[in-house]
């Protein structure tokens, strides 16, 4: 029971990170109907920016940890957004309205470019960062035959879950209440009509990429703090998992992305905890396949009625 | 008024029906698109299914051709003449899709997957928004329609790879058959052009030619005259008459163009809000007050006045009453 | 008079280049100017302001030049480059290019030995590599190009083929020629097993599920240590024999034909094996295209619903495309295993699927020649980077051109796609002709799953 609870907490933490990345996939898919394969690498870029910012702030002699964390978060969101914007501008905008495999290929190309760019400029070796936020609260303790087992909720996990929740709420409000959100939803329905009605389609799509990248940066920073190790290759697997999460939740749906992210996180953690660590990815992907076979539009996606 | 109220005389389509739709109901969630609809399509007839927009005509088509599974009801397709009621009842009890009865088979379409309906039950269709294979030539489109016989002739591809003479012969025949229909639809000079390159009217005819290449016993046309000019519309009439007469193919069509409907149909079924409101020959339907009120959106009492004022239904082309009725419906 | 628009152009170009440079400064700050490295007490931060400024200057300069001469220029200099070719000439070239390429491919080892005797082994090896990708591209072209099914996990079948042969050889001592058809069959079988449940999914769902399958197979190969050797892979995979003759120093191929032993013989032999395998793939594909099954694939790509209305069983049609594509992937996989003599899961990552898909799309979906051109350009072009040793003299001894391979590969993917979104060769050849064969422009042809 204690073990279960502990895994639940760990799963939710990991799932939050996947969910944050998945939102980027789902928003982009919703608005221009493409798989932004480079999004996982934007997440990786975000974590590198966060790492460098963190180290630079420490080197500048700032000692208040909360301040450092806060500035790092802002800086990485800002700079990663610039990356997201540029990728869209260079690789996707010229192909808008073209046939649908073209942007998929440029996205894969961009993913390769980003990985190798970071590898060349920052080196191929892993970057370890010692844990910055330690401690936590013990929720309960239980006794098993192997000794006592404590259910811990670390401060780190609290920060991750709280930040994710706050961002989720913020973004839901943004999409449902602001004119930007309205433009986004209009572009999702019909780009031409939206343009005719005065929506700046280019700007709306750019902002979608910027928002996705900002969230990916948050996820990258959290990942860095949680695991303490990053390298140029983390984007691929995290990206695939997050995309899986977006599809699982029903692509195009924001709450679906979050739900999918949490589910993938939970599946992975529980599978590792109870069965085998090696096959955790297989478990996540198998669940995806099974869900898609029985619910082709995902958990929260709108069912597609076949128009004849 | 009084003549319309009388029970209609027995019709050939009730004695020799190629298709019988019986108590068909189709629900989408809470929405009832088609409600307890029954009608017959007579063998060798041209039957028109009409009704205001949103009446459920295309839904009926999609149920008949297997693209939707009906919520309730039975759809019977007969290859042999007569009603064959006992055979159908027996088949219904077995849970099978069709019986093995040589050329006189009966099919329960609601049990069959869409491609089997075309392949076995020999029901072909066209689509409201044309669905041609745009990047393939007109000829290729018609060859795709002969997929199943050609597949057999190529011994499931093996004989085709070896280029056996039997396959070469079947292929030449398939091209001849395609050329025949291209000739009939006046498209032979465009045989090697991609379908997407053809003008709209030609695309409509090509779609009909493609459906005919499946050698159907029943041809379902979803608004074949939509978007055609009067001359093309007349040509279409001639084509449909020819198909019916020379190939013995029964035709079921959805149409808004009253000119086309009244001129060529033997039998008209009128739908409104998913229910049948009239069923009979064109004259019967034309004078049925329910039909007029459904189309014009007025009470039945007022119909007489309106009818006089409009001198309907004689209008041809874009200004037909169906189009006028759209505003109130959509 | 002339000065005014020119100065306007200049000002505009400089402004635009300045914006680009600013963007480069922002993007590059954390990657050029700062670098993190593992130091003694954890991570060290080093500053590289010089590199940062150089990067900004390069972006400014390149953008300015592009603006002045191409983007904003009234008469871009590229307009002189793209000479308008008369259509008659292109069709003539199109007719000739296939046989010419075939002739080159058939005689390539001897051309190489005559022209570059000192580096023949390396070049033939490169030709083998390119030919392997041509074959994979042709195999995937059936699935993506003809049937319009987006498969991001094609490498799974490549892996199945490679491991089938390696394991058959290891456990049952079966040779290459016996194992080749078995590997193809096994891959096709896997194609059906994986394809059956998922082929009713549309477009991007299919893409992600195939990607997931590719990853699942790789992870299983990686972790099933007892059976597959896990990350250590399988080594000692036998080489193919020539009608029972090995390419050994004594008593083999060379002795039998009275030749002096030379290890190049085996390379040439391998080259011809993959050439023949690829040509078979091509022949079968071209044949299938003209058969009902191939036409049904293309019809499926154009409009699935119309296909069903014409009595085509779309599930079976998709499955045949998927499994035939998988089969050719399996053949290529067992060739890969025998050529390398060693395989491990590392060779079957998603990147491999992405490269094969890129070759198909860059070449032009459904175009066989396009696949060849794209393979030569992408794979051959990248390998050339290995041979740019002279750059070391310019950039100093630390400069390692090979590490830029994948960076340039990715950039090339993006640039070619932006330049030609439909691929290098994008017209379609009709599969049946009534009177006159006409090419079909790419704007007519659907790309599948677009409804």
PDB file of C-alpha atoms in Angstrom, chain A residues 51-222:
ATOM      1  CA  UNK A  51      21.069  24.527 -17.053  1.00  0.00           C
ATOM      2  CA  UNK A  52      23.264  27.279 -18.470  1.00  0.00           C
ATOM      3  CA  UNK A  53      21.123  29.996 -16.911  1.00  0.00           C
ATOM      4  CA  UNK A  54      21.232  28.284 -13.562  1.00  0.00           C
ATOM      5  CA  UNK A  55      24.999  27.969 -13.648  1.00  0.00           C
ATOM      6  CA  UNK A  56      25.423  31.543 -14.869  1.00  0.00           C
ATOM      7  CA  UNK A  57      23.260  32.878 -12.052  1.00  0.00           C
ATOM      8  CA  UNK A  58      25.247  30.907  -9.504  1.00  0.00           C
ATOM      9  CA  UNK A  59      28.451  32.185 -11.072  1.00  0.00           C
ATOM     10  CA  UNK A  60      27.119  35.734 -10.801  1.00  0.00           C
ATOM     11  CA  UNK A  61      26.948  35.222  -7.077  1.00  0.00           C
ATOM     12  CA  UNK A  62      23.206  35.120  -6.506  1.00  0.00           C
ATOM     13  CA  UNK A  63      22.629  32.906  -3.548  1.00  0.00           C
ATOM     14  CA  UNK A  64      18.892  32.935  -2.923  1.00  0.00           C
ATOM     15  CA  UNK A  65      17.722  29.651  -4.404  1.00  0.00           C
ATOM     16  CA  UNK A  66      14.076  30.588  -4.978  1.00  0.00           C
ATOM     17  CA  UNK A  67      15.195  33.687  -6.863  1.00  0.00           C
ATOM     18  CA  UNK A  68      17.588  31.650  -8.986  1.00  0.00           C
ATOM     19  CA  UNK A  69      14.899  29.115  -9.773  1.00  0.00           C
ATOM     20  CA  UNK A  70      12.399  31.783 -10.667  1.00  0.00           C
ATOM     21  CA  UNK A  71      14.776  33.680 -12.950  1.00  0.00           C
ATOM     22  CA  UNK A  72      15.926  30.454 -14.568  1.00  0.00           C
ATOM     23  CA  UNK A  73      12.337  29.483 -15.275  1.00  0.00           C
ATOM     24  CA  UNK A  74      11.575  32.837 -16.872  1.00  0.00           C
ATOM     25  CA  UNK A  75      14.764  32.973 -18.910  1.00  0.00           C
ATOM     26  CA  UNK A  76      14.432  29.445 -20.212  1.00  0.00           C
ATOM     27  CA  UNK A  77      10.787  30.020 -21.143  1.00  0.00           C
ATOM     28  CA  UNK A  78      11.709  33.190 -22.975  1.00  0.00           C
ATOM     29  CA  UNK A  79      14.680  31.870 -24.884  1.00  0.00           C
ATOM     30  CA  UNK A  80      13.108  28.521 -25.692  1.00  0.00           C
ATOM     31  CA  UNK A  81      10.110  30.368 -27.088  1.00  0.00           C
ATOM     32  CA  UNK A  82      12.477  32.083 -29.489  1.00  0.00           C
ATOM     33  CA  UNK A  83      13.626  28.666 -30.632  1.00  0.00           C
ATOM     34  CA  UNK A  84      10.053  27.493 -31.075  1.00  0.00           C
ATOM     35  CA  UNK A  85       9.204  30.589 -33.074  1.00  0.00           C
ATOM     36  CA  UNK A  86      12.255  30.215 -35.309  1.00  0.00           C
ATOM     37  CA  UNK A  87      11.632  26.562 -36.058  1.00  0.00           C
ATOM     38  CA  UNK A  88       8.097  27.352 -37.142  1.00  0.00           C
ATOM     39  CA  UNK A  89       9.214  30.327 -39.226  1.00  0.00           C
ATOM     40  CA  UNK A  90      12.015  28.478 -41.016  1.00  0.00           C
ATOM     41  CA  UNK A  91      10.750  24.952 -41.432  1.00  0.00           C
ATOM     42  CA  UNK A  92       6.950  24.968 -41.299  1.00  0.00           C
ATOM     43  CA  UNK A  93       5.606  28.309 -42.485  1.00  0.00           C
ATOM     44  CA  UNK A  94       7.020  27.995 -46.011  1.00  0.00           C
ATOM     45  CA  UNK A  95       5.192  24.696 -46.315  1.00  0.00           C
ATOM     46  CA  UNK A  96       1.843  25.776 -44.997  1.00  0.00           C
ATOM     47  CA  UNK A  97      -0.896  24.660 -47.355  1.00  0.00           C
ATOM     48  CA  UNK A  98       1.459  22.229 -48.989  1.00  0.00           C
ATOM     49  CA  UNK A  99       0.773  18.527 -48.796  1.00  0.00           C
ATOM     50  CA  UNK A 100       0.891  17.052 -45.364  1.00  0.00           C
ATOM     51  CA  UNK A 101       3.996  14.884 -45.472  1.00  0.00           C
ATOM     52  CA  UNK A 102       6.246  17.844 -46.287  1.00  0.00           C
ATOM     53  CA  UNK A 103       6.104  19.530 -42.868  1.00  0.00           C
ATOM     54  CA  UNK A 104       6.452  16.123 -41.219  1.00  0.00           C
ATOM     55  CA  UNK A 105       9.747  15.611 -43.030  1.00  0.00           C
ATOM     56  CA  UNK A 106      11.014  19.101 -42.223  1.00  0.00           C
ATOM     57  CA  UNK A 107      10.005  18.486 -38.615  1.00  0.00           C
ATOM     58  CA  UNK A 108      12.096  15.315 -38.507  1.00  0.00           C
ATOM     59  CA  UNK A 109      14.886  17.253 -40.203  1.00  0.00           C
ATOM     60  CA  UNK A 110      14.621  20.029 -37.634  1.00  0.00           C
ATOM     61  CA  UNK A 111      14.724  17.436 -34.864  1.00  0.00           C
ATOM     62  CA  UNK A 112      17.975  16.031 -36.280  1.00  0.00           C
ATOM     63  CA  UNK A 113      19.363  19.562 -36.654  1.00  0.00           C
ATOM     64  CA  UNK A 114      18.555  20.562 -33.084  1.00  0.00           C
ATOM     65  CA  UNK A 115      20.023  17.400 -31.598  1.00  0.00           C
ATOM     66  CA  UNK A 116      23.231  17.715 -33.527  1.00  0.00           C
ATOM     67  CA  UNK A 117      23.504  21.449 -32.997  1.00  0.00           C
ATOM     68  CA  UNK A 118      23.351  20.951 -29.251  1.00  0.00           C
ATOM     69  CA  UNK A 119      25.697  17.999 -29.428  1.00  0.00           C
ATOM     70  CA  UNK A 120      28.271  20.006 -31.351  1.00  0.00           C
ATOM     71  CA  UNK A 121      28.048  23.205 -29.319  1.00  0.00           C
ATOM     72  CA  UNK A 122      27.628  21.640 -25.881  1.00  0.00           C
ATOM     73  CA  UNK A 123      29.337  18.292 -26.253  1.00  0.00           C
ATOM     74  CA  UNK A 124      27.948  14.798 -26.308  1.00  0.00           C
ATOM     75  CA  UNK A 125      28.600  13.959 -22.658  1.00  0.00           C
ATOM     76  CA  UNK A 126      25.833  14.004 -20.083  1.00  0.00           C
ATOM     77  CA  UNK A 127      25.484  17.070 -17.848  1.00  0.00           C
ATOM     78  CA  UNK A 128      24.902  16.163 -14.244  1.00  0.00           C
ATOM     79  CA  UNK A 129      23.472  18.754 -11.890  1.00  0.00           C
ATOM     80  CA  UNK A 130      23.448  17.881  -8.197  1.00  0.00           C
ATOM     81  CA  UNK A 131      19.991  17.973  -6.589  1.00  0.00           C
ATOM     82  CA  UNK A 132      19.126  21.551  -5.700  1.00  0.00           C
ATOM     83  CA  UNK A 133      15.937  21.104  -3.769  1.00  0.00           C
ATOM     84  CA  UNK A 134      16.144  18.541  -1.061  1.00  0.00           C
ATOM     85  CA  UNK A 135      13.856  17.281   1.622  1.00  0.00           C
ATOM     86  CA  UNK A 136      10.171  16.686   1.689  1.00  0.00           C
ATOM     87  CA  UNK A 137       7.382  15.575   3.901  1.00  0.00           C
ATOM     88  CA  UNK A 138       6.702  12.047   4.983  1.00  0.00           C
ATOM     89  CA  UNK A 139       3.056  11.358   4.415  1.00  0.00           C
ATOM     90  CA  UNK A 140       2.842   8.004   6.139  1.00  0.00           C
ATOM     91  CA  UNK A 141       4.962   5.141   7.229  1.00  0.00           C
ATOM     92  CA  UNK A 142       4.222   1.485   7.064  1.00  0.00           C
ATOM     93  CA  UNK A 143       5.931  -1.648   8.254  1.00  0.00           C
ATOM     94  CA  UNK A 144       6.617  -4.509   5.914  1.00  0.00           C
ATOM     95  CA  UNK A 145       8.670  -7.642   6.437  1.00  0.00           C
ATOM     96  CA  UNK A 146      11.654  -5.824   4.919  1.00  0.00           C
ATOM     97  CA  UNK A 147      11.477  -2.975   7.402  1.00  0.00           C
ATOM     98  CA  UNK A 148       9.710   0.340   7.409  1.00  0.00           C
ATOM     99  CA  UNK A 149       8.714   2.026   4.231  1.00  0.00           C
ATOM    100  CA  UNK A 150       7.897   5.708   4.098  1.00  0.00           C
ATOM    101  CA  UNK A 151       5.734   7.506   1.590  1.00  0.00           C
ATOM    102  CA  UNK A 152       7.624  10.645   0.739  1.00  0.00           C
ATOM    103  CA  UNK A 153       6.374  13.687  -1.098  1.00  0.00           C
ATOM    104  CA  UNK A 154       9.501  15.680  -1.823  1.00  0.00           C
ATOM    105  CA  UNK A 155       9.462  19.453  -2.193  1.00  0.00           C
ATOM    106  CA  UNK A 156      10.675  18.945  -5.735  1.00  0.00           C
ATOM    107  CA  UNK A 157       7.628  16.847  -6.564  1.00  0.00           C
ATOM    108  CA  UNK A 158       5.359  19.399  -4.937  1.00  0.00           C
ATOM    109  CA  UNK A 159       6.888  22.159  -7.024  1.00  0.00           C
ATOM    110  CA  UNK A 160       6.499  20.173 -10.223  1.00  0.00           C
ATOM    111  CA  UNK A 161       2.901  19.188  -9.609  1.00  0.00           C
ATOM    112  CA  UNK A 162       1.941  22.665  -8.405  1.00  0.00           C
ATOM    113  CA  UNK A 163       3.609  24.408 -11.336  1.00  0.00           C
ATOM    114  CA  UNK A 164       1.961  22.074 -13.788  1.00  0.00           C
ATOM    115  CA  UNK A 165      -1.424  22.617 -12.218  1.00  0.00           C
ATOM    116  CA  UNK A 166      -1.005  26.382 -12.254  1.00  0.00           C
ATOM    117  CA  UNK A 167       0.122  26.393 -15.877  1.00  0.00           C
ATOM    118  CA  UNK A 168      -2.703  24.090 -16.863  1.00  0.00           C
ATOM    119  CA  UNK A 169      -5.281  26.373 -15.327  1.00  0.00           C
ATOM    120  CA  UNK A 170      -3.618  29.419 -16.802  1.00  0.00           C
ATOM    121  CA  UNK A 171      -3.579  27.962 -20.278  1.00  0.00           C
ATOM    122  CA  UNK A 172      -7.135  26.726 -20.119  1.00  0.00           C
ATOM    123  CA  UNK A 173      -8.201  30.254 -19.219  1.00  0.00           C
ATOM    124  CA  UNK A 174      -6.033  31.659 -21.982  1.00  0.00           C
ATOM    125  CA  UNK A 175      -7.620  29.417 -24.580  1.00  0.00           C
ATOM    126  CA  UNK A 176     -11.181  29.816 -23.412  1.00  0.00           C
ATOM    127  CA  UNK A 177     -11.276  33.490 -22.407  1.00  0.00           C
ATOM    128  CA  UNK A 178      -8.856  35.599 -24.382  1.00  0.00           C
ATOM    129  CA  UNK A 179      -9.041  36.782 -27.971  1.00  0.00           C
ATOM    130  CA  UNK A 180      -5.851  34.868 -28.697  1.00  0.00           C
ATOM    131  CA  UNK A 181      -7.566  31.670 -27.650  1.00  0.00           C
ATOM    132  CA  UNK A 182     -10.549  32.576 -29.781  1.00  0.00           C
ATOM    133  CA  UNK A 183      -8.308  33.170 -32.793  1.00  0.00           C
ATOM    134  CA  UNK A 184      -6.654  29.847 -32.149  1.00  0.00           C
ATOM    135  CA  UNK A 185      -9.913  28.004 -32.066  1.00  0.00           C
ATOM    136  CA  UNK A 186     -11.067  29.848 -35.191  1.00  0.00           C
ATOM    137  CA  UNK A 187      -7.875  28.839 -37.044  1.00  0.00           C
ATOM    138  CA  UNK A 188      -8.412  25.266 -35.926  1.00  0.00           C
ATOM    139  CA  UNK A 189     -11.827  25.243 -37.565  1.00  0.00           C
ATOM    140  CA  UNK A 190     -11.056  27.029 -40.798  1.00  0.00           C
ATOM    141  CA  UNK A 191      -7.911  29.010 -41.479  1.00  0.00           C
ATOM    142  CA  UNK A 192      -9.175  30.692 -44.632  1.00  0.00           C
ATOM    143  CA  UNK A 193     -12.373  31.847 -43.049  1.00  0.00           C
ATOM    144  CA  UNK A 194     -10.544  33.010 -39.944  1.00  0.00           C
ATOM    145  CA  UNK A 195      -8.219  35.068 -42.134  1.00  0.00           C
ATOM    146  CA  UNK A 196     -11.180  36.582 -43.977  1.00  0.00           C
ATOM    147  CA  UNK A 197     -12.689  37.598 -40.664  1.00  0.00           C
ATOM    148  CA  UNK A 198      -9.564  39.467 -39.697  1.00  0.00           C
ATOM    149  CA  UNK A 199      -7.703  36.903 -37.630  1.00  0.00           C
ATOM    150  CA  UNK A 200      -3.970  37.159 -38.198  1.00  0.00           C
ATOM    151  CA  UNK A 201      -3.398  33.507 -38.954  1.00  0.00           C
ATOM    152  CA  UNK A 202       0.390  33.673 -39.173  1.00  0.00           C
ATOM    153  CA  UNK A 203       0.645  35.422 -35.846  1.00  0.00           C
ATOM    154  CA  UNK A 204      -1.786  33.026 -34.182  1.00  0.00           C
ATOM    155  CA  UNK A 205       0.132  29.999 -35.378  1.00  0.00           C
ATOM    156  CA  UNK A 206       3.449  31.547 -34.341  1.00  0.00           C
ATOM    157  CA  UNK A 207       2.054  32.238 -30.892  1.00  0.00           C
ATOM    158  CA  UNK A 208       0.875  28.651 -30.638  1.00  0.00           C
ATOM    159  CA  UNK A 209       4.413  27.472 -31.259  1.00  0.00           C
ATOM    160  CA  UNK A 210       5.744  30.034 -28.782  1.00  0.00           C
ATOM    161  CA  UNK A 211       3.347  28.849 -26.096  1.00  0.00           C
ATOM    162  CA  UNK A 212       4.150  25.221 -26.767  1.00  0.00           C
ATOM    163  CA  UNK A 213       7.853  25.946 -26.571  1.00  0.00           C
ATOM    164  CA  UNK A 214       7.447  27.892 -23.322  1.00  0.00           C
ATOM    165  CA  UNK A 215       5.662  24.950 -21.733  1.00  0.00           C
ATOM    166  CA  UNK A 216       8.297  22.590 -23.069  1.00  0.00           C
ATOM    167  CA  UNK A 217      10.929  24.806 -21.450  1.00  0.00           C
ATOM    168  CA  UNK A 218       9.159  24.484 -18.120  1.00  0.00           C
ATOM    169  CA  UNK A 219       9.100  20.737 -18.594  1.00  0.00           C
ATOM    170  CA  UNK A 220      12.790  20.786 -19.516  1.00  0.00           C
ATOM    171  CA  UNK A 221      13.682  22.712 -16.383  1.00  0.00           C
ATOM    172  CA  UNK A 222      11.616  20.375 -14.204  1.00  0.00           C
TER     173      UNK A 222
END
